[in-house]
Amino acid sequence: MPSTFRAEVFPARTPAASQIFTTVLSHGPLTRADAARRAGLSAAAVTKAVRPLIEAGYLVEDADVETRPVLGRPANLVRVDGGRALFIGIKITGGEIFGVLTDLCCRVRVARDVPLTARAPKAVLASVAELVRELLTEADGFGVPVLGCGIAVAGEVDRAEGVVRYSPFLDWRDVPLAELAAMTTGLPVTVDNDVRALTVAEQWFGAGVGLSDFAVVTVGAGIGCGLVVHGRVVAGVHGVAGEIGHVVVDPAGPPCHCGRRGCLQAFAGDAEIVARVREVTGTSVTDSAEAVAVAHAGHPGAREVYARAGEAIGRGIATVANLLGPERVIISGEGLAAYDLFAEQIREAFTAGAFGSATRCELLTRPLPFEEWARGAAATAIRSFIRADQ
Amino acid sequence: MPSTFRAEVFPARTPAASQIFTTVLSHGPLTRADAARRAGLSAAAVTKAVRPLIEAGYLVEDADVETRPVLGRPANLVRVDGGRALFIGIKITGGEIFGVLTDLCCRVRVARDVPLTARAPKAVLASVAELVRELLTEADGFGVPVLGCGIAVAGEVDRAEGVVRYSPFLDWRDVPLAELAAMTTGLPVTVDNDVRALTVAEQWFGAGVGLSDFAVVTVGAGIGCGLVVHGRVVAGVHGVAGEIGHVVVDPAGPPCHCGRRGCLQAFAGDAEIVARVREVTGTSVTDSAEAVAVAHAGHPGAREVYARAGEAIGRGIATVANLLGPERVIISGEGLAAYDLFAEQIREAFTAGAFGSATRCELLTRPLPFEEWARGAAATAIRSFIRADQ
């Protein structure tokens, strides 16, 4: 077990404590009154929740020297002591594993990546262990414990059980990843769907701060969707949620690898776009970069493939807006590299498909590199640390 | 102002108080310990929340004589005193207005309906006022105050503002119904979308009791959907949510009255089915009962119309399951009269469209008459009474 690891328990795993902690984490130094207002709690509840967190060193309270009044004492501000602990976040992609070491404020201190050479659980675990070892060595220099590790994987993940139920791109079924990785790394491990992990990062630190209802739609190898409803990320009763990639947008559409026809994935997934561009242009493009290049060069068939992908994405987003009425949909993922090729069609199809006031939902694009996804994984580890039920 | 009306305020409009109240309301006499466990609150929080509710007479605590132990004191059970107050619920349909007088436990004491002769806001308000007057006269006999009135309307409703943004079947836009009805009836009025109101009734007293995530899909004149996520009904940031009727299930499908093509509504709405049956059979059917009769008589074209409707409904439900992963979907609405004509297609299309574990979502049919929808409206009035933010 690495020297920096020490079993440590969050002192107050009550809903109020975790709510106050995440409120202060997201909204930065706050007076107790502000924290209470934003978290929707009474002053008494805040006092009760804050005390053990200050005693344990997770929160600190300082005088607000910036807004010092001319007369009287300055207000006290509560903030998270980022240097108090460290966390590790891991994002597994088809070709690489990205890892970050973050502080308790989920600020990235160190980022590393290793290639993924094979996809069997044993091989992936060995790469994860190697990456965690590197990050733990870096952590030694900070002199504070690493309290948990979050791992984000595309596919159907049962977070409560720590099991990857089905990951098409790794070809995994029912892999108890949390347990295996905990044994390998010696750290408490949280496993979550990668888009849901990214959504936590957006909710706490990104374009979702302060919103009770929003969605993140990621475009790339897969088409994913993280949903925040009533201020919490939707995980689904059986581990499936946000499967926008397998919402059928056109039953007469192309076949999807899942066996259906006309899934959003079949129109807009990276591999599907590349295959279609190859088909319509008669060229031998093999990856997204080449397919985008052909479309940028003006080949009408290739441009049409992207246009149809954009139309399908916009239709999928309209479905989310019609069902949930979110305030904002954040579009991200490596597929944004082709965004100019389908941005217009996304917006048009969204506007055409959104019903009534659902059209008022804001669409926003945000390039979020894989490091940010790994940060999301670290955020899920912080969430597990501060809250037993999430 | 009617004699039974008295301004009365719920004594503790805190999240904990309303949570304990609705827990006891749904799960019915409970020990404090049980109530705490089900509501996820501490014993101290329950004690604090329960005290003012008992003092005000909304909750009562009795010895549990049924399970009296051989030795020692029987446990005390907390329950809602249904007789303490009354509420009115109103459901407006295209042809009638249904009204119920309920007690504080939302048990229906009196049910009435009046025909809807015209659809302009003024005419509808006059009919609502007449119905409320009748119910208030009945209420006099109970000797307790009527504390609120809930009105449920199909369409886009901004509950917080009390405004019907858009109701296609009434042809209303931006009607401040809560304010107008409060002036006419002298009662505090809550306005909500009718399917969301029905969903509250299912959550509190029906097939959604105890579930944190479920959906109600109603089939009839319109195709509606009420969603409960994280234990709360989804209302949408801008008032639109659950618009499953305008999710496009097939972009090559028939035109919808909303201007799009292939909405679920265009396949499965009552009027749309009747028109299609007329078209394919060359008969002159004018309403659902006649269309169902033609299909039941075995006309293959008519049967095919219902089969396609079922397929579209199943596809819509699969989309809800893929995005939200609910535990159960409750199918209801007056369209259930034709259920045998499309039950199989609903299940087949759902199973084909649901992704991974989303197939584990349970489909359940529940015939819920309009009186139950009116009861849902009364439940929204009770919810407004006990909770400021809902």
Coordinates of N, CA and C in Angstrom, one line a residue, chain A residues 127-232:
Chain A
S127 N -2.6 -1.5 -16.8 CA -2.3 -0.1 -17.2 C -2.8 0.9 -16.2
V128 N -4.0 0.7 -15.7 CA -4.6 1.6 -14.7 C -3.7 1.6 -13.5
A129 N -3.2 0.4 -13.1 CA -2.4 0.3 -11.9 C -1.1 1.1 -12.1
E130 N -0.5 0.9 -13.3 CA 0.7 1.6 -13.6 C 0.6 3.1 -13.5
L131 N -0.5 3.6 -14.1 CA -0.8 5.1 -14.1 C -1.1 5.6 -12.7
V132 N -1.8 4.8 -11.9 CA -2.1 5.2 -10.5 C -0.8 5.2 -9.7
R133 N 0.1 4.2 -10.0 CA 1.4 4.2 -9.3 C 2.2 5.5 -9.6
E134 N 2.2 5.9 -10.8 CA 2.9 7.1 -11.2 C 2.3 8.3 -10.5
L135 N 1.0 8.4 -10.5 CA 0.3 9.5 -9.8 C 0.6 9.5 -8.3
L136 N 0.6 8.3 -7.7 CA 0.8 8.2 -6.3 C 2.3 8.7 -5.9
T137 N 3.2 8.4 -6.8 CA 4.6 8.8 -6.6 C 4.6 10.4 -6.6
E138 N 3.9 10.9 -7.6 CA 3.8 12.4 -7.6 C 3.1 12.9 -6.4
A139 N 2.1 12.2 -5.9 CA 1.4 12.6 -4.7 C 2.3 12.7 -3.5
D140 N 3.3 11.9 -3.4 CA 4.2 11.8 -2.2 C 4.7 13.2 -1.9
G141 N 5.0 14.0 -3.0 CA 5.6 15.3 -2.8 C 4.7 16.3 -2.2
F142 N 3.3 16.0 -2.1 CA 2.4 17.0 -1.5 C 2.2 16.8 0.0
G143 N 2.6 15.6 0.4 CA 2.5 15.4 1.9 C 1.1 15.3 2.5
V144 N 0.1 15.1 1.6 CA -1.3 14.8 2.1 C -1.8 13.5 1.5
P145 N -2.8 12.9 2.1 CA -3.2 11.6 1.6 C -4.0 11.7 0.3
V146 N -3.9 10.6 -0.5 CA -4.8 10.4 -1.6 C -6.0 9.6 -1.1
L147 N -7.2 10.2 -1.2 CA -8.3 9.6 -0.4 C -9.3 8.7 -1.3
G148 N -9.0 8.8 -2.6 CA -9.9 7.9 -3.5 C -9.5 8.1 -4.9
C149 N -10.1 7.1 -5.7 CA -9.8 7.1 -7.1 C -11.1 6.9 -7.9
G150 N -11.4 7.7 -8.9 CA -12.6 7.5 -9.7 C -12.1 7.0 -11.1
I151 N -12.9 6.1 -11.6 CA -12.6 5.6 -12.9 C -13.8 5.7 -13.8
A152 N -13.6 6.3 -15.0 CA -14.7 6.6 -15.9 C -14.6 5.8 -17.1
V153 N -15.7 5.0 -17.5 CA -15.7 4.1 -18.6 C -16.9 4.4 -19.4
A154 N -16.8 4.4 -20.7 CA -18.0 4.5 -21.6 C -18.8 3.2 -21.5
G155 N -20.1 3.3 -21.5 CA -21.0 2.1 -21.5 C -21.9 2.2 -20.3
E156 N -22.5 1.0 -20.0 CA -23.5 0.8 -18.9 C -22.7 0.5 -17.6
V157 N -22.8 1.4 -16.7 CA -22.0 1.2 -15.5 C -23.0 1.3 -14.3
D158 N -22.9 0.3 -13.4 CA -23.7 0.3 -12.2 C -22.8 0.9 -11.1
R159 N -23.0 2.2 -10.8 CA -22.1 2.8 -9.9 C -22.2 2.3 -8.5
A160 N -23.4 2.0 -8.1 CA -23.6 1.5 -6.7 C -22.9 0.2 -6.5
E161 N -22.9 -0.6 -7.5 CA -22.2 -1.9 -7.3 C -20.8 -1.9 -7.8
G162 N -20.4 -0.8 -8.5 CA -19.0 -0.7 -9.0 C -18.7 -1.6 -10.1
V163 N -19.8 -2.0 -10.9 CA -19.6 -3.0 -11.9 C -19.9 -2.3 -13.3
V164 N -19.0 -2.6 -14.3 CA -19.2 -2.3 -15.7 C -20.1 -3.3 -16.2
R165 N -21.4 -3.0 -16.4 CA -22.3 -4.0 -16.9 C -22.0 -4.4 -18.4
Y166 N -21.8 -3.3 -19.2 CA -21.5 -3.6 -20.6 C -20.8 -2.4 -21.2
S167 N -19.6 -2.6 -21.7 CA -18.9 -1.6 -22.4 C -18.6 -2.1 -23.8
P168 N -19.3 -1.6 -24.8 CA -19.1 -2.1 -26.1 C -17.7 -1.9 -26.6
F169 N -17.1 -0.7 -26.3 CA -15.8 -0.4 -27.0 C -14.7 -1.3 -26.3
L170 N -14.9 -1.7 -25.0 CA -13.9 -2.6 -24.4 C -14.3 -4.0 -24.6
D171 N -15.5 -4.2 -25.0 CA -16.1 -5.6 -25.1 C -16.1 -6.3 -23.7
W172 N -16.5 -5.5 -22.7 CA -16.6 -6.0 -21.3 C -18.1 -6.3 -21.0
R173 N -18.3 -7.3 -20.2 CA -19.6 -7.5 -19.6 C -19.4 -7.9 -18.1
D174 N -20.2 -7.2 -17.3 CA -20.2 -7.5 -15.9 C -18.8 -7.7 -15.3
V175 N -18.0 -6.6 -15.4 CA -16.6 -6.6 -14.8 C -16.7 -5.8 -13.5
P176 N -16.4 -6.4 -12.4 CA -16.5 -5.7 -11.1 C -15.3 -4.8 -10.9
L177 N -15.2 -3.8 -11.7 CA -14.0 -2.9 -11.9 C -13.6 -2.2 -10.5
A178 N -14.6 -1.8 -9.8 CA -14.3 -1.1 -8.5 C -13.5 -2.0 -7.6
E179 N -14.0 -3.2 -7.4 CA -13.4 -4.1 -6.5 C -12.0 -4.5 -7.0
L180 N -11.9 -4.8 -8.3 CA -10.6 -5.2 -8.9 C -9.6 -4.1 -8.7
A181 N -10.0 -2.9 -9.1 CA -9.1 -1.7 -9.1 C -8.7 -1.3 -7.6
A182 N -9.6 -1.5 -6.7 CA -9.3 -1.2 -5.3 C -8.2 -2.2 -4.8
M183 N -8.3 -3.5 -5.2 CA -7.3 -4.4 -4.8 C -6.0 -4.1 -5.4
T184 N -6.0 -3.7 -6.7 CA -4.7 -3.4 -7.4 C -4.1 -2.1 -6.9
T185 N -4.9 -1.1 -6.6 CA -4.3 0.2 -6.2 C -4.3 0.5 -4.7
G186 N -5.0 -0.2 -3.9 CA -5.1 0.0 -2.5 C -5.9 1.3 -2.2
L187 N -6.6 1.8 -3.1 CA -7.4 3.0 -2.9 C -8.9 2.7 -2.9
P188 N -9.7 3.4 -2.2 CA -11.2 3.3 -2.4 C -11.5 3.7 -3.9
V189 N -12.2 2.9 -4.6 CA -12.4 3.2 -6.1 C -13.9 3.4 -6.4
T190 N -14.2 4.4 -7.1 CA -15.6 4.7 -7.6 C -15.6 4.5 -9.1
V191 N -16.5 3.8 -9.6 CA -16.6 3.6 -11.1 C -17.9 4.2 -11.6
D192 N -17.8 5.0 -12.7 CA -19.0 5.6 -13.2 C -18.9 5.6 -14.7
N193 N -20.0 5.8 -15.4 CA -20.1 6.1 -16.8 C -19.3 7.4 -17.1
D194 N -18.5 7.4 -18.2 CA -17.7 8.5 -18.4 C -18.4 9.8 -18.7
V195 N -19.5 9.8 -19.3 CA -20.3 11.0 -19.6 C -20.9 11.5 -18.3
R196 N -21.4 10.6 -17.5 CA -21.9 11.1 -16.2 C -20.8 11.7 -15.3
A197 N -19.6 11.2 -15.4 CA -18.5 11.7 -14.7 C -18.2 13.1 -15.2
L198 N -18.1 13.3 -16.5 CA -17.9 14.6 -17.1 C -19.0 15.6 -16.6
T199 N -20.2 15.1 -16.5 CA -21.4 15.9 -16.1 C -21.2 16.4 -14.7
V200 N -20.6 15.6 -13.8 CA -20.4 16.0 -12.5 C -19.4 17.2 -12.5
A201 N -18.3 17.1 -13.3 CA -17.3 18.2 -13.4 C -18.0 19.4 -13.9
E202 N -18.9 19.3 -14.9 CA -19.6 20.5 -15.4 C -20.5 21.1 -14.4
Q203 N -21.2 20.2 -13.6 CA -22.1 20.7 -12.6 C -21.3 21.4 -11.5
W204 N -20.2 20.9 -11.1 CA -19.4 21.5 -10.0 C -18.6 22.7 -10.4
F205 N -18.0 22.6 -11.6 CA -17.0 23.6 -12.0 C -17.2 24.2 -13.4
G206 N -18.1 23.7 -14.2 CA -18.2 24.1 -15.6 C -19.4 24.9 -15.9
A207 N -20.0 24.6 -17.1 CA -21.1 25.4 -17.6 C -22.4 25.0 -16.9
G208 N -22.4 24.1 -16.0 CA -23.6 23.7 -15.3 C -23.7 24.2 -13.9
V209 N -22.7 25.0 -13.5 CA -22.7 25.6 -12.1 C -24.0 26.4 -11.9
G210 N -24.7 26.1 -10.8 CA -25.9 26.9 -10.5 C -27.2 26.5 -11.2
L211 N -27.1 25.5 -12.1 CA -28.3 25.1 -12.8 C -28.8 23.8 -12.2
S212 N -30.1 23.8 -12.0 CA -30.7 22.6 -11.4 C -31.0 21.5 -12.5
D213 N -31.2 22.0 -13.7 CA -31.5 21.1 -14.8 C -30.8 21.4 -16.1
F214 N -29.8 20.5 -16.4 CA -29.1 20.7 -17.7 C -28.7 19.3 -18.2
A215 N -28.2 19.3 -19.4 CA -27.7 18.1 -20.0 C -26.3 18.3 -20.7
V216 N -25.5 17.3 -20.7 CA -24.3 17.3 -21.5 C -24.4 16.3 -22.6
V217 N -24.2 16.7 -23.8 CA -24.3 15.7 -24.9 C -22.9 15.6 -25.5
T218 N -22.3 14.4 -25.6 CA -21.0 14.3 -26.1 C -21.0 13.6 -27.4
V219 N -20.2 14.1 -28.3 CA -20.2 13.6 -29.7 C -18.8 13.1 -30.0
G220 N -18.7 11.9 -30.4 CA -17.3 11.3 -30.6 C -17.5 9.9 -31.0
A221 N -16.6 9.0 -30.5 CA -16.7 7.6 -30.8 C -18.1 7.1 -30.5
G222 N -18.6 7.5 -29.3 CA -20.0 7.3 -29.0 C -20.7 8.6 -28.8
I223 N -22.1 8.5 -28.8 CA -22.8 9.7 -28.5 C -23.4 9.5 -27.1
G224 N -23.0 10.4 -26.2 CA -23.4 10.2 -24.8 C -24.2 11.3 -24.3
C225 N -24.8 11.1 -23.2 CA -25.6 12.2 -22.6 C -25.7 12.1 -21.1
G226 N -25.3 13.1 -20.4 CA -25.4 13.2 -18.9 C -26.5 14.1 -18.6
L227 N -27.4 13.7 -17.7 CA -28.5 14.5 -17.4 C -28.5 14.9 -15.9
V228 N -28.7 16.2 -15.6 CA -28.9 16.7 -14.3 C -30.3 17.1 -14.1
V229 N -31.1 16.5 -13.2 CA -32.5 16.8 -13.0 C -32.6 17.1 -11.5
H230 N -33.3 18.2 -11.1 CA -33.5 18.5 -9.7 C -32.1 18.6 -9.0
G231 N -31.1 19.0 -9.7 CA -29.8 19.2 -9.1 C -28.9 18.0 -8.9
R232 N -29.4 16.8 -9.4 CA -28.6 15.6 -9.3 C -28.4 14.9 -10.6

